[in-house]
Every structure is written in structure tokens, then in C-alpha cells.
Amino acid sequence: MSMVQAPLPATKAESTSASVAGGRKKRGLSLVTARPWLLLAPGLIILAVLMLWPLIQVFIYSLQDYGLREINTGESNWIGLDNYVEALTNPTLWTVVLPNTVGFAAVAVFTTVALGTLVALLLARLGTVWRTIVSSCIMVAWAMPAVTGTYVWTFIFDADRGIFNSVLQDLGLIDGQVNWFTNQWSFYAIVLLNVVHHGFPFVAITVLAGLLGVSKEMLEAAALDGAGAWRRFWKIIFPTLKPVFSVVIILSTIWDFKVFAQVYLMPGGSGGNRQVLNLGVWSYVESFGQNRYGFGAALAVLLTLVLIGITIVYIRSLMKEDEL
């Protein structure tokens, strides 16, 4: 008759060895978990020093009546949320600044993405040599600094020596000189040309990269079935490149919301014509033009909150794209 032998109890040495192995395994897992943060630590520290701490300082200033006297004496004049209350109850914010900021961003984003997409479709139809040449040419506009581009467009529309006025006079469309920077609508039309000219190459190259991955067989099959270019774009290309369009739209929105140099450097844009102020320029003018650094800081915090909200939407769109 066979007997089932009961397992022998583990010896003290075996128990110690098992516990040591378990401890090593836990330390190994914790090291694997902490390794990404250790690698990111230098960059996070630099970002905290260069970005987070100045942002905290701006918020602290926004809670004070901070001007030249406070700078000279080093004293703090705390007023709580009064700067925010003044900003949110100021008619200039609702009648001028926000319409200029939001309205311009909406038109600029639509125009930039539309033009960039059309250029990308053109580039996709070109051969390799011409695609390289045209892409290099349009990237010059993207590489041009915003300050340089603004001065170029200011010269083109200058009332005295501008090319635009000279052409209109030669065609008999205007009689005499016209200052296009005094009117709010013509002012922002010039800013729109400037921003779109500077921003569409990024959209074009990004969309082109997505277009090169669209199935040519599917497009050819749709063309054989009688689908025109417009229908092929909306039924095949746009659904395929939807994540790409989400990214370029959100990034363009962030950039166009915080347009500063293209407005400030235009004639009247630095506060001389208060009808063309946007949120970024208004914050700068109030801070360094009126020496109301606390109130300007409050405006900067409001703009930052808007941009953070847009950035959250951008990050969520990227996460959804990774899940596809």
C-alpha cells in the first residue's frame, strides 16, 4: 500500500532565501517604475525653474496693487482678487479685447488650416523633385521670425510708401493715401495675412506627411466609381487624417490666441489704437505702459488659464490618437 508523503517543512535557510528573492523582486519593480521619472527629472527641474516659478510669481503679483512704488520700496500691497474683478468687469475686455482675441483666432485658424491643406494636396500631386523644391520655398516663410515678417507686411501696407497703396492708385481704385492701420477691420486683415503667411507651411508639411500614408488604391477605386476630388477628400482623406487635423487645429489655436508681435509691432497696435487690443497686448500695455504690473499680471494669468484649457484639449486628443 503506497503512502503519500507529506511535504517537508521549509528550512530556515530556504525561507530566508525566498524572502530575499521577494525583496529583490520588489526593489526591481520599484526601480523599473521610478526609472522613467529619474530620466525625466532633469528636464522637469529645468521646466519648473524656467516656467513654473515665473508663473507663480506672476500670480503673486496679480494679487497686489504692484507698481513703481512697490518696485522701489520692495513693499507688498495685497488687494486679493481686486485685479481680477476689475479685469472681468472692465467693458474693454468684453467689447474689444475678447472679440479681437477670440474672433481673430477663429478666423486665423480656419484660414491657416484651409490654406495649408490645399498646399499639402498640391504637394502630394507633385513629383519628388518639385515637391522638395516647393516645400523648401514655403518653409522659408515658416522660418522667418515674426518680427521680421511683421515689418515686411507693415512696409507693404504703409500709407506713404506702401506697395499696396501704389498699386491701388495706379489702378484708380483709391485717390490719395489710405492708412489701413487706423481701422480695426483692415488692421486685423493685415495681421491675418501676416499670421497665415507664417503659419500655413507647418500645416502643409504636417498634412502632407499624413497624405503620403493614405491608401492610393482606395483613392483610385473611388475615382473609378465616379467620386470627384471633393467627395474623395471628405469621404476618404479627411476621416483618415482626422487625428492630424485635430493636432494642427489645436496647435494653431494655441499660437493664434497668444499672438503678440504681429499686433504690437503694427502702427497703433502698441496701445495707440485701443480698438485693436487683444488679450496679450492689453496685458503688456497695462503692465509696462501704465506701470500697473499687478493688473497686467492678472490679465496674463487669465490668458494662461485659457491656453491651459486649450492645451488640455490638445493632450486629450493626442491620447485618443495613441489609442487608435
PDB file of C-alpha atoms in Angstrom:
ATOM      1  CA  MET A   1       0.000   0.000   0.000  1.00  0.00           C
ATOM      2  CA  SER A   2       1.508   3.282  -1.156  1.00  0.00           C
ATOM      3  CA  MET A   3       1.704   6.129   1.270  1.00  0.00           C
ATOM      4  CA  VAL A   4       1.558   9.793   0.215  1.00  0.00           C
ATOM      5  CA  GLN A   5       4.471  11.513   1.826  1.00  0.00           C
ATOM      6  CA  ALA A   6       3.633  14.910   3.320  1.00  0.00           C
ATOM      7  CA  PRO A   7       5.806  17.797   2.084  1.00  0.00           C
ATOM      8  CA  LEU A   8       8.653  18.592   4.357  1.00  0.00           C
ATOM      9  CA  PRO A   9       8.530  21.999   6.060  1.00  0.00           C
ATOM     10  CA  ALA A  10      10.813  24.571   4.518  1.00  0.00           C
ATOM     11  CA  THR A  11      14.066  25.027   6.274  1.00  0.00           C
ATOM     12  CA  LYS A  12      15.102  28.330   7.775  1.00  0.00           C
ATOM     13  CA  ALA A  13      17.673  28.831   5.032  1.00  0.00           C
ATOM     14  CA  GLU A  14      15.088  28.241   2.299  1.00  0.00           C
ATOM     15  CA  SER A  15      12.654  30.693   3.928  1.00  0.00           C
ATOM     16  CA  THR A  16      15.365  33.298   4.186  1.00  0.00           C
ATOM     17  CA  SER A  17      16.318  32.763   0.531  1.00  0.00           C
ATOM     18  CA  ALA A  18      12.687  33.138  -0.588  1.00  0.00           C
ATOM     19  CA  SER A  19      12.216  36.345   1.404  1.00  0.00           C
ATOM     20  CA  VAL A  20      15.447  37.775  -0.022  1.00  0.00           C
ATOM     21  CA  ALA A  21      14.323  36.909  -3.553  1.00  0.00           C
ATOM     22  CA  GLY A  22      10.953  38.529  -2.905  1.00  0.00           C
ATOM     23  CA  GLY A  23      12.633  41.665  -1.594  1.00  0.00           C
ATOM     24  CA  ARG A  24      14.894  41.828  -4.626  1.00  0.00           C
ATOM     25  CA  LYS A  25      11.890  41.442  -6.912  1.00  0.00           C
ATOM     26  CA  LYS A  26      10.053  44.287  -5.187  1.00  0.00           C
ATOM     27  CA  ARG A  27      13.124  46.522  -5.367  1.00  0.00           C
ATOM     28  CA  GLY A  28      13.485  45.623  -9.036  1.00  0.00           C
ATOM     29  CA  LEU A  29       9.860  46.570  -9.741  1.00  0.00           C
ATOM     30  CA  SER A  30      10.191  49.837  -7.826  1.00  0.00           C
ATOM     31  CA  LEU A  31      13.373  50.657  -9.747  1.00  0.00           C
ATOM     32  CA  VAL A  32      11.628  49.963 -13.071  1.00  0.00           C
ATOM     33  CA  THR A  33       8.725  52.180 -12.006  1.00  0.00           C
ATOM     34  CA  ALA A  34      10.982  55.006 -10.862  1.00  0.00           C
ATOM     35  CA  ARG A  35      13.388  54.885 -13.817  1.00  0.00           C
ATOM     36  CA  PRO A  36      11.244  56.994 -16.215  1.00  0.00           C
ATOM     37  CA  TRP A  37      10.845  59.682 -13.549  1.00  0.00           C
ATOM     38  CA  LEU A  38      14.581  59.674 -12.891  1.00  0.00           C
ATOM     39  CA  LEU A  39      15.224  60.188 -16.582  1.00  0.00           C
ATOM     40  CA  LEU A  40      12.638  62.981 -16.735  1.00  0.00           C
ATOM     41  CA  ALA A  41      13.833  64.652 -13.531  1.00  0.00           C
ATOM     42  CA  PRO A  42      16.466  66.994 -15.105  1.00  0.00           C
ATOM     43  CA  GLY A  43      14.011  68.272 -17.698  1.00  0.00           C
ATOM     44  CA  LEU A  44      11.216  68.665 -15.140  1.00  0.00           C
ATOM     45  CA  ILE A  45      13.522  70.601 -12.823  1.00  0.00           C
ATOM     46  CA  ILE A  46      14.532  72.960 -15.641  1.00  0.00           C
ATOM     47  CA  LEU A  47      10.879  73.493 -16.621  1.00  0.00           C
ATOM     48  CA  ALA A  48       9.949  74.166 -13.001  1.00  0.00           C
ATOM     49  CA  VAL A  49      12.702  76.772 -12.673  1.00  0.00           C
ATOM     50  CA  LEU A  50      12.149  78.459 -16.052  1.00  0.00           C
ATOM     51  CA  MET A  51       8.348  78.253 -16.321  1.00  0.00           C
ATOM     52  CA  LEU A  52       6.576  77.200 -13.139  1.00  0.00           C
ATOM     53  CA  TRP A  53       8.324  79.619 -10.777  1.00  0.00           C
ATOM     54  CA  PRO A  54       7.803  82.704 -13.043  1.00  0.00           C
ATOM     55  CA  LEU A  55       4.143  81.700 -13.385  1.00  0.00           C
ATOM     56  CA  ILE A  56       3.827  81.545  -9.595  1.00  0.00           C
ATOM     57  CA  GLN A  57       5.466  84.967  -9.357  1.00  0.00           C
ATOM     58  CA  VAL A  58       3.026  86.421 -11.899  1.00  0.00           C
ATOM     59  CA  PHE A  59       0.109  85.037  -9.883  1.00  0.00           C
ATOM     60  CA  ILE A  60       1.537  86.568  -6.707  1.00  0.00           C
ATOM     61  CA  TYR A  61       1.869  89.958  -8.435  1.00  0.00           C
ATOM     62  CA  SER A  62      -1.723  89.664  -9.676  1.00  0.00           C
ATOM     63  CA  LEU A  63      -2.907  89.670  -6.061  1.00  0.00           C
ATOM     64  CA  GLN A  64      -1.227  93.021  -5.378  1.00  0.00           C
ATOM     65  CA  ASP A  65      -1.504  96.634  -6.394  1.00  0.00           C
ATOM     66  CA  TYR A  66       2.001  96.407  -7.789  1.00  0.00           C
ATOM     67  CA  GLY A  67       3.536  99.478  -9.431  1.00  0.00           C
ATOM     68  CA  LEU A  68       6.683 101.604  -9.480  1.00  0.00           C
ATOM     69  CA  ARG A  69       6.371 102.459  -5.777  1.00  0.00           C
ATOM     70  CA  GLU A  70       6.324  98.791  -4.804  1.00  0.00           C
ATOM     71  CA  ILE A  71       9.307  98.122  -7.061  1.00  0.00           C
ATOM     72  CA  ASN A  72      11.315 100.930  -5.441  1.00  0.00           C
ATOM     73  CA  THR A  73      10.361 100.196  -1.834  1.00  0.00           C
ATOM     74  CA  GLY A  74      10.100  96.410  -2.083  1.00  0.00           C
ATOM     75  CA  GLU A  75       6.847  96.512  -0.138  1.00  0.00           C
ATOM     76  CA  SER A  76       3.779  94.403  -0.899  1.00  0.00           C
ATOM     77  CA  ASN A  77       0.343  95.959  -1.286  1.00  0.00           C
ATOM     78  CA  TRP A  78      -2.025  92.989  -1.169  1.00  0.00           C
ATOM     79  CA  ILE A  79      -5.501  93.570  -2.600  1.00  0.00           C
ATOM     80  CA  GLY A  80      -6.662  89.982  -3.094  1.00  0.00           C
ATOM     81  CA  LEU A  81      -8.735  89.341  -6.220  1.00  0.00           C
ATOM     82  CA  ASP A  82      -9.468  93.012  -6.935  1.00  0.00           C
ATOM     83  CA  ASN A  83      -7.382  92.970 -10.120  1.00  0.00           C
ATOM     84  CA  TYR A  84      -9.381  90.021 -11.443  1.00  0.00           C
ATOM     85  CA  VAL A  85     -12.663  91.698 -10.524  1.00  0.00           C
ATOM     86  CA  GLU A  86     -11.551  94.877 -12.308  1.00  0.00           C
ATOM     87  CA  ALA A  87     -10.499  92.931 -15.380  1.00  0.00           C
ATOM     88  CA  LEU A  88     -13.684  90.880 -15.594  1.00  0.00           C
ATOM     89  CA  THR A  89     -15.907  93.941 -15.056  1.00  0.00           C
ATOM     90  CA  ASN A  90     -13.986  96.185 -17.461  1.00  0.00           C
ATOM     91  CA  PRO A  91     -16.070  96.866 -20.604  1.00  0.00           C
ATOM     92  CA  THR A  92     -12.873  96.882 -22.676  1.00  0.00           C
ATOM     93  CA  LEU A  93     -12.454  93.160 -22.018  1.00  0.00           C
ATOM     94  CA  TRP A  94     -15.890  92.207 -23.348  1.00  0.00           C
ATOM     95  CA  THR A  95     -16.346  94.769 -26.125  1.00  0.00           C
ATOM     96  CA  VAL A  96     -12.819  94.977 -27.568  1.00  0.00           C
ATOM     97  CA  VAL A  97     -10.225  92.578 -26.202  1.00  0.00           C
ATOM     98  CA  LEU A  98     -12.092  89.257 -26.162  1.00  0.00           C
ATOM     99  CA  PRO A  99     -13.814  89.794 -29.545  1.00  0.00           C
ATOM    100  CA  ASN A 100     -10.444  90.666 -31.068  1.00  0.00           C
ATOM    101  CA  THR A 101      -8.695  87.713 -29.425  1.00  0.00           C
ATOM    102  CA  VAL A 102     -11.319  85.015 -29.983  1.00  0.00           C
ATOM    103  CA  GLY A 103     -12.609  86.291 -33.314  1.00  0.00           C
ATOM    104  CA  PHE A 104      -9.167  86.675 -34.801  1.00  0.00           C
ATOM    105  CA  ALA A 105      -8.050  83.247 -33.536  1.00  0.00           C
ATOM    106  CA  ALA A 106     -11.108  81.561 -35.077  1.00  0.00           C
ATOM    107  CA  VAL A 107     -10.643  83.195 -38.492  1.00  0.00           C
ATOM    108  CA  ALA A 108      -6.863  82.722 -38.455  1.00  0.00           C
ATOM    109  CA  VAL A 109      -7.074  79.030 -37.531  1.00  0.00           C
ATOM    110  CA  PHE A 110      -9.661  78.317 -40.227  1.00  0.00           C
ATOM    111  CA  THR A 111      -7.717  80.192 -42.896  1.00  0.00           C
ATOM    112  CA  THR A 112      -4.361  78.721 -41.936  1.00  0.00           C
ATOM    113  CA  VAL A 113      -5.613  75.129 -41.858  1.00  0.00           C
ATOM    114  CA  ALA A 114      -7.584  75.547 -45.108  1.00  0.00           C
ATOM    115  CA  LEU A 115      -4.649  77.086 -46.997  1.00  0.00           C
ATOM    116  CA  GLY A 116      -2.166  74.620 -45.529  1.00  0.00           C
ATOM    117  CA  THR A 117      -4.403  71.694 -46.555  1.00  0.00           C
ATOM    118  CA  LEU A 118      -4.739  72.988 -50.123  1.00  0.00           C
ATOM    119  CA  VAL A 119      -0.961  73.385 -50.378  1.00  0.00           C
ATOM    120  CA  ALA A 120      -0.489  69.867 -48.960  1.00  0.00           C
ATOM    121  CA  LEU A 121      -2.855  68.441 -51.591  1.00  0.00           C
ATOM    122  CA  LEU A 122      -0.869  70.260 -54.272  1.00  0.00           C
ATOM    123  CA  LEU A 123       2.434  68.946 -52.921  1.00  0.00           C
ATOM    124  CA  ALA A 124       1.072  65.396 -52.833  1.00  0.00           C
ATOM    125  CA  ARG A 125       0.385  65.564 -56.586  1.00  0.00           C
ATOM    126  CA  LEU A 126       3.879  66.799 -57.453  1.00  0.00           C
ATOM    127  CA  GLY A 127       6.878  64.666 -58.237  1.00  0.00           C
ATOM    128  CA  THR A 128       9.661  64.147 -55.753  1.00  0.00           C
ATOM    129  CA  VAL A 129      11.912  66.873 -57.191  1.00  0.00           C
ATOM    130  CA  TRP A 130       9.255  69.590 -57.431  1.00  0.00           C
ATOM    131  CA  ARG A 131       7.803  68.588 -54.067  1.00  0.00           C
ATOM    132  CA  THR A 132      11.202  69.128 -52.475  1.00  0.00           C
ATOM    133  CA  ILE A 133      11.667  72.496 -54.176  1.00  0.00           C
ATOM    134  CA  VAL A 134       8.199  73.829 -53.291  1.00  0.00           C
ATOM    135  CA  SER A 135       8.406  72.508 -49.730  1.00  0.00           C
ATOM    136  CA  SER A 136      11.744  74.230 -49.234  1.00  0.00           C
ATOM    137  CA  CYS A 137      10.328  77.511 -50.578  1.00  0.00           C
ATOM    138  CA  ILE A 138       7.298  77.549 -48.295  1.00  0.00           C
ATOM    139  CA  MET A 139       9.425  76.613 -45.291  1.00  0.00           C
ATOM    140  CA  VAL A 140      11.230  79.934 -45.736  1.00  0.00           C
ATOM    141  CA  ALA A 141       8.016  81.678 -44.637  1.00  0.00           C
ATOM    142  CA  TRP A 142       7.808  79.475 -41.550  1.00  0.00           C
ATOM    143  CA  ALA A 143      11.476  80.062 -40.687  1.00  0.00           C
ATOM    144  CA  MET A 144      11.090  83.848 -40.928  1.00  0.00           C
ATOM    145  CA  PRO A 145      10.937  85.456 -37.451  1.00  0.00           C
ATOM    146  CA  ALA A 146       7.594  87.005 -36.526  1.00  0.00           C
ATOM    147  CA  VAL A 147       9.226  90.417 -36.023  1.00  0.00           C
ATOM    148  CA  THR A 148      10.767  90.400 -39.499  1.00  0.00           C
ATOM    149  CA  GLY A 149       7.557  89.274 -41.135  1.00  0.00           C
ATOM    150  CA  THR A 150       5.563  91.960 -39.323  1.00  0.00           C
ATOM    151  CA  TYR A 151       7.862  94.728 -40.544  1.00  0.00           C
ATOM    152  CA  VAL A 152       7.622  93.397 -44.108  1.00  0.00           C
ATOM    153  CA  TRP A 153       3.824  93.476 -44.062  1.00  0.00           C
ATOM    154  CA  THR A 154       3.863  96.907 -42.409  1.00  0.00           C
ATOM    155  CA  PHE A 155       6.035  98.203 -45.256  1.00  0.00           C
ATOM    156  CA  ILE A 156       3.724  96.664 -47.879  1.00  0.00           C
ATOM    157  CA  PHE A 157       0.665  98.461 -46.448  1.00  0.00           C
ATOM    158  CA  ASP A 158       2.452 101.670 -45.434  1.00  0.00           C
ATOM    159  CA  ALA A 159       0.336 104.748 -46.172  1.00  0.00           C
ATOM    160  CA  ASP A 160       3.186 106.775 -47.711  1.00  0.00           C
ATOM    161  CA  ARG A 161       5.484 104.284 -49.445  1.00  0.00           C
ATOM    162  CA  GLY A 162       3.497 101.045 -49.337  1.00  0.00           C
ATOM    163  CA  ILE A 163       3.317  98.832 -52.408  1.00  0.00           C
ATOM    164  CA  PHE A 164      -0.368  98.097 -51.820  1.00  0.00           C
ATOM    165  CA  ASN A 165      -1.387 101.771 -51.921  1.00  0.00           C
ATOM    166  CA  SER A 166       0.768 102.387 -55.009  1.00  0.00           C
ATOM    167  CA  VAL A 167      -0.880  99.541 -56.910  1.00  0.00           C
ATOM    168  CA  LEU A 168      -4.389 100.693 -55.957  1.00  0.00           C
ATOM    169  CA  GLN A 169      -3.571 104.255 -57.007  1.00  0.00           C
ATOM    170  CA  ASP A 170      -2.213 103.074 -60.363  1.00  0.00           C
ATOM    171  CA  LEU A 171      -5.418 101.122 -60.928  1.00  0.00           C
ATOM    172  CA  GLY A 172      -7.511 104.151 -59.993  1.00  0.00           C
ATOM    173  CA  LEU A 173      -9.215 102.344 -57.095  1.00  0.00           C
ATOM    174  CA  ILE A 174      -8.195 104.884 -54.456  1.00  0.00           C
ATOM    175  CA  ASP A 175      -7.498 108.587 -54.616  1.00  0.00           C
ATOM    176  CA  GLY A 176      -4.641 109.628 -52.353  1.00  0.00           C
ATOM    177  CA  GLN A 177      -3.085 107.861 -49.412  1.00  0.00           C
ATOM    178  CA  VAL A 178      -5.022 105.463 -47.191  1.00  0.00           C
ATOM    179  CA  ASN A 179      -3.855 104.443 -43.719  1.00  0.00           C
ATOM    180  CA  TRP A 180      -5.009 100.845 -43.367  1.00  0.00           C
ATOM    181  CA  PHE A 181      -3.851 100.609 -39.755  1.00  0.00           C
ATOM    182  CA  THR A 182      -6.374 103.027 -38.267  1.00  0.00           C
ATOM    183  CA  ASN A 183      -9.420 100.875 -38.966  1.00  0.00           C
ATOM    184  CA  GLN A 184      -9.967  97.851 -36.745  1.00  0.00           C
ATOM    185  CA  TRP A 185     -11.067  95.549 -39.580  1.00  0.00           C
ATOM    186  CA  SER A 186      -8.317  96.459 -42.045  1.00  0.00           C
ATOM    187  CA  PHE A 187      -5.766  96.317 -39.215  1.00  0.00           C
ATOM    188  CA  TYR A 188      -6.661  92.741 -38.357  1.00  0.00           C
ATOM    189  CA  ALA A 189      -6.904  91.815 -42.028  1.00  0.00           C
ATOM    190  CA  ILE A 190      -3.208  92.708 -42.340  1.00  0.00           C
ATOM    191  CA  VAL A 191      -2.430  90.798 -39.134  1.00  0.00           C
ATOM    192  CA  LEU A 192      -4.343  87.850 -40.599  1.00  0.00           C
ATOM    193  CA  LEU A 193      -2.221  87.892 -43.750  1.00  0.00           C
ATOM    194  CA  ASN A 194       0.889  88.019 -41.593  1.00  0.00           C
ATOM    195  CA  VAL A 195      -0.131  85.144 -39.306  1.00  0.00           C
ATOM    196  CA  VAL A 196      -1.448  82.905 -42.103  1.00  0.00           C
ATOM    197  CA  HIS A 197       1.663  83.506 -44.205  1.00  0.00           C
ATOM    198  CA  HIS A 198       3.820  82.495 -41.258  1.00  0.00           C
ATOM    199  CA  GLY A 199       1.704  79.533 -40.117  1.00  0.00           C
ATOM    200  CA  PHE A 200       0.450  77.696 -43.190  1.00  0.00           C
ATOM    201  CA  PRO A 201       3.779  75.918 -44.002  1.00  0.00           C
ATOM    202  CA  PHE A 202       3.596  73.961 -40.730  1.00  0.00           C
ATOM    203  CA  VAL A 203       0.073  72.802 -41.553  1.00  0.00           C
ATOM    204  CA  ALA A 204       1.035  71.975 -45.140  1.00  0.00           C
ATOM    205  CA  ILE A 205       4.023  69.823 -44.216  1.00  0.00           C
ATOM    206  CA  THR A 206       2.155  68.072 -41.391  1.00  0.00           C
ATOM    207  CA  VAL A 207      -0.884  67.278 -43.543  1.00  0.00           C
ATOM    208  CA  LEU A 208       1.404  66.213 -46.404  1.00  0.00           C
ATOM    209  CA  ALA A 209       3.044  63.652 -44.121  1.00  0.00           C
ATOM    210  CA  GLY A 210      -0.412  62.217 -43.428  1.00  0.00           C
ATOM    211  CA  LEU A 211      -1.443  62.310 -47.081  1.00  0.00           C
ATOM    212  CA  LEU A 212       1.515  60.190 -48.109  1.00  0.00           C
ATOM    213  CA  GLY A 213       0.136  57.452 -45.872  1.00  0.00           C
ATOM    214  CA  VAL A 214      -3.368  57.422 -47.377  1.00  0.00           C
ATOM    215  CA  SER A 215      -4.074  54.308 -49.445  1.00  0.00           C
ATOM    216  CA  LYS A 216      -3.653  55.159 -53.142  1.00  0.00           C
ATOM    217  CA  GLU A 217      -5.600  52.048 -54.105  1.00  0.00           C
ATOM    218  CA  MET A 218      -8.616  53.325 -52.170  1.00  0.00           C
ATOM    219  CA  LEU A 219      -8.417  56.742 -53.839  1.00  0.00           C
ATOM    220  CA  GLU A 220      -8.072  55.165 -57.292  1.00  0.00           C
ATOM    221  CA  ALA A 221     -11.023  52.871 -56.619  1.00  0.00           C
ATOM    222  CA  ALA A 222     -13.146  55.842 -55.526  1.00  0.00           C
ATOM    223  CA  ALA A 223     -12.138  57.745 -58.682  1.00  0.00           C
ATOM    224  CA  LEU A 224     -13.127  54.765 -60.865  1.00  0.00           C
ATOM    225  CA  ASP A 225     -16.506  54.704 -59.107  1.00  0.00           C
ATOM    226  CA  GLY A 226     -17.051  58.319 -60.181  1.00  0.00           C
ATOM    227  CA  ALA A 227     -16.207  60.117 -56.943  1.00  0.00           C
ATOM    228  CA  GLY A 228     -14.855  63.610 -57.579  1.00  0.00           C
ATOM    229  CA  ALA A 229     -11.933  65.230 -55.784  1.00  0.00           C
ATOM    230  CA  TRP A 230     -14.216  66.953 -53.249  1.00  0.00           C
ATOM    231  CA  ARG A 231     -16.023  63.724 -52.411  1.00  0.00           C
ATOM    232  CA  ARG A 232     -12.776  61.744 -52.168  1.00  0.00           C
ATOM    233  CA  PHE A 233     -11.402  64.300 -49.733  1.00  0.00           C
ATOM    234  CA  TRP A 234     -14.370  64.250 -47.357  1.00  0.00           C
ATOM    235  CA  LYS A 235     -15.086  60.509 -47.568  1.00  0.00           C
ATOM    236  CA  ILE A 236     -11.548  59.089 -47.575  1.00  0.00           C
ATOM    237  CA  ILE A 237      -8.810  61.618 -46.859  1.00  0.00           C
ATOM    238  CA  PHE A 238     -10.425  63.624 -44.054  1.00  0.00           C
ATOM    239  CA  PRO A 239     -11.549  60.606 -41.952  1.00  0.00           C
ATOM    240  CA  THR A 240      -8.091  59.060 -42.329  1.00  0.00           C
ATOM    241  CA  LEU A 241      -6.308  62.274 -41.343  1.00  0.00           C
ATOM    242  CA  LYS A 242      -8.734  63.314 -38.609  1.00  0.00           C
ATOM    243  CA  PRO A 243      -6.110  62.887 -35.829  1.00  0.00           C
ATOM    244  CA  VAL A 244      -3.667  65.011 -37.851  1.00  0.00           C
ATOM    245  CA  PHE A 245      -6.228  67.766 -38.356  1.00  0.00           C
ATOM    246  CA  SER A 246      -7.074  67.697 -34.638  1.00  0.00           C
ATOM    247  CA  VAL A 247      -3.438  68.299 -33.750  1.00  0.00           C
ATOM    248  CA  VAL A 248      -2.820  71.134 -36.245  1.00  0.00           C
ATOM    249  CA  ILE A 249      -6.109  72.865 -35.353  1.00  0.00           C
ATOM    250  CA  ILE A 250      -5.422  72.813 -31.612  1.00  0.00           C
ATOM    251  CA  LEU A 251      -1.799  73.902 -32.018  1.00  0.00           C
ATOM    252  CA  SER A 252      -2.828  76.711 -34.382  1.00  0.00           C
ATOM    253  CA  THR A 253      -5.479  77.794 -31.867  1.00  0.00           C
ATOM    254  CA  ILE A 254      -2.869  77.996 -29.087  1.00  0.00           C
ATOM    255  CA  TRP A 255      -0.497  80.027 -31.282  1.00  0.00           C
ATOM    256  CA  ASP A 256      -3.171  82.385 -32.640  1.00  0.00           C
ATOM    257  CA  PHE A 257      -4.681  83.035 -29.203  1.00  0.00           C
ATOM    258  CA  LYS A 258      -1.386  84.388 -27.926  1.00  0.00           C
ATOM    259  CA  VAL A 259      -0.439  86.444 -30.988  1.00  0.00           C
ATOM    260  CA  PHE A 260       1.608  89.367 -29.728  1.00  0.00           C
ATOM    261  CA  ALA A 261       4.388  90.642 -32.005  1.00  0.00           C
ATOM    262  CA  GLN A 262       2.166  90.693 -35.104  1.00  0.00           C
ATOM    263  CA  VAL A 263      -0.229  93.072 -33.313  1.00  0.00           C
ATOM    264  CA  TYR A 264       2.101  95.062 -31.077  1.00  0.00           C
ATOM    265  CA  LEU A 265       4.564  95.993 -33.834  1.00  0.00           C
ATOM    266  CA  MET A 266       1.896  97.226 -36.238  1.00  0.00           C
ATOM    267  CA  PRO A 267       1.248 101.005 -36.250  1.00  0.00           C
ATOM    268  CA  GLY A 268      -1.194 101.692 -33.400  1.00  0.00           C
ATOM    269  CA  GLY A 269      -1.000  98.142 -32.094  1.00  0.00           C
ATOM    270  CA  SER A 270       1.109  99.055 -29.066  1.00  0.00           C
ATOM    271  CA  GLY A 271      -1.797 100.879 -27.399  1.00  0.00           C
ATOM    272  CA  GLY A 272      -2.160 103.944 -29.596  1.00  0.00           C
ATOM    273  CA  ASN A 273      -5.322 102.479 -31.120  1.00  0.00           C
ATOM    274  CA  ARG A 274      -7.145 100.754 -28.277  1.00  0.00           C
ATOM    275  CA  GLN A 275      -9.716  99.285 -30.669  1.00  0.00           C
ATOM    276  CA  VAL A 276      -7.161  96.720 -31.869  1.00  0.00           C
ATOM    277  CA  LEU A 277      -6.017  95.440 -28.465  1.00  0.00           C
ATOM    278  CA  ASN A 278      -6.029  91.708 -27.836  1.00  0.00           C
ATOM    279  CA  LEU A 279      -5.511  89.960 -24.503  1.00  0.00           C
ATOM    280  CA  GLY A 280      -1.741  89.577 -24.766  1.00  0.00           C
ATOM    281  CA  VAL A 281      -1.098  93.144 -25.913  1.00  0.00           C
ATOM    282  CA  TRP A 282      -3.534  94.591 -23.353  1.00  0.00           C
ATOM    283  CA  SER A 283      -1.655  92.794 -20.568  1.00  0.00           C
ATOM    284  CA  TYR A 284       1.673  94.173 -21.833  1.00  0.00           C
ATOM    285  CA  VAL A 285       0.358  97.726 -22.279  1.00  0.00           C
ATOM    286  CA  GLU A 286      -1.180  97.826 -18.812  1.00  0.00           C
ATOM    287  CA  SER A 287       1.994  96.418 -17.237  1.00  0.00           C
ATOM    288  CA  PHE A 288       4.768  98.334 -18.967  1.00  0.00           C
ATOM    289  CA  GLY A 289       2.842 101.240 -20.463  1.00  0.00           C
ATOM    290  CA  GLN A 290       0.707 102.175 -17.460  1.00  0.00           C
ATOM    291  CA  ASN A 291       3.048 100.709 -14.792  1.00  0.00           C
ATOM    292  CA  ARG A 292       0.169  98.632 -13.429  1.00  0.00           C
ATOM    293  CA  TYR A 293       2.075  95.411 -13.091  1.00  0.00           C
ATOM    294  CA  GLY A 294      -0.469  93.780 -10.787  1.00  0.00           C
ATOM    295  CA  PHE A 295      -3.366  94.387 -13.163  1.00  0.00           C
ATOM    296  CA  GLY A 296      -1.278  93.317 -16.161  1.00  0.00           C
ATOM    297  CA  ALA A 297      -0.287  90.167 -14.293  1.00  0.00           C
ATOM    298  CA  ALA A 298      -3.954  89.355 -13.686  1.00  0.00           C
ATOM    299  CA  LEU A 299      -4.619  89.661 -17.426  1.00  0.00           C
ATOM    300  CA  ALA A 300      -1.641  87.404 -18.116  1.00  0.00           C
ATOM    301  CA  VAL A 301      -2.999  84.796 -15.693  1.00  0.00           C
ATOM    302  CA  LEU A 302      -6.392  84.876 -17.437  1.00  0.00           C
ATOM    303  CA  LEU A 303      -4.687  84.331 -20.800  1.00  0.00           C
ATOM    304  CA  THR A 304      -2.636  81.497 -19.299  1.00  0.00           C
ATOM    305  CA  LEU A 305      -5.777  79.791 -17.988  1.00  0.00           C
ATOM    306  CA  VAL A 306      -7.337  79.951 -21.448  1.00  0.00           C
ATOM    307  CA  LEU A 307      -4.197  78.462 -23.013  1.00  0.00           C
ATOM    308  CA  ILE A 308      -4.041  75.734 -20.346  1.00  0.00           C
ATOM    309  CA  GLY A 309      -7.620  74.788 -21.198  1.00  0.00           C
ATOM    310  CA  ILE A 310      -6.736  74.539 -24.892  1.00  0.00           C
ATOM    311  CA  THR A 311      -3.603  72.555 -24.033  1.00  0.00           C
ATOM    312  CA  ILE A 312      -5.658  70.046 -22.035  1.00  0.00           C
ATOM    313  CA  VAL A 313      -7.854  69.507 -25.075  1.00  0.00           C
ATOM    314  CA  TYR A 314      -4.696  69.060 -27.168  1.00  0.00           C
ATOM    315  CA  ILE A 315      -3.231  66.449 -24.804  1.00  0.00           C
ATOM    316  CA  ARG A 316      -6.505  64.549 -24.686  1.00  0.00           C
ATOM    317  CA  SER A 317      -6.635  64.479 -28.480  1.00  0.00           C
ATOM    318  CA  LEU A 318      -3.087  63.071 -28.555  1.00  0.00           C
ATOM    319  CA  MET A 319      -4.026  60.379 -26.044  1.00  0.00           C
ATOM    320  CA  LYS A 320      -7.054  59.408 -28.114  1.00  0.00           C
ATOM    321  CA  GLU A 321      -4.851  59.301 -31.205  1.00  0.00           C
ATOM    322  CA  ASP A 322      -2.447  56.897 -29.456  1.00  0.00           C
ATOM    323  CA  GLU A 323      -5.369  54.630 -28.605  1.00  0.00           C
ATOM    324  CA  LEU A 324      -6.416  54.333 -32.255  1.00  0.00           C
TER     325      LEU A 324
END
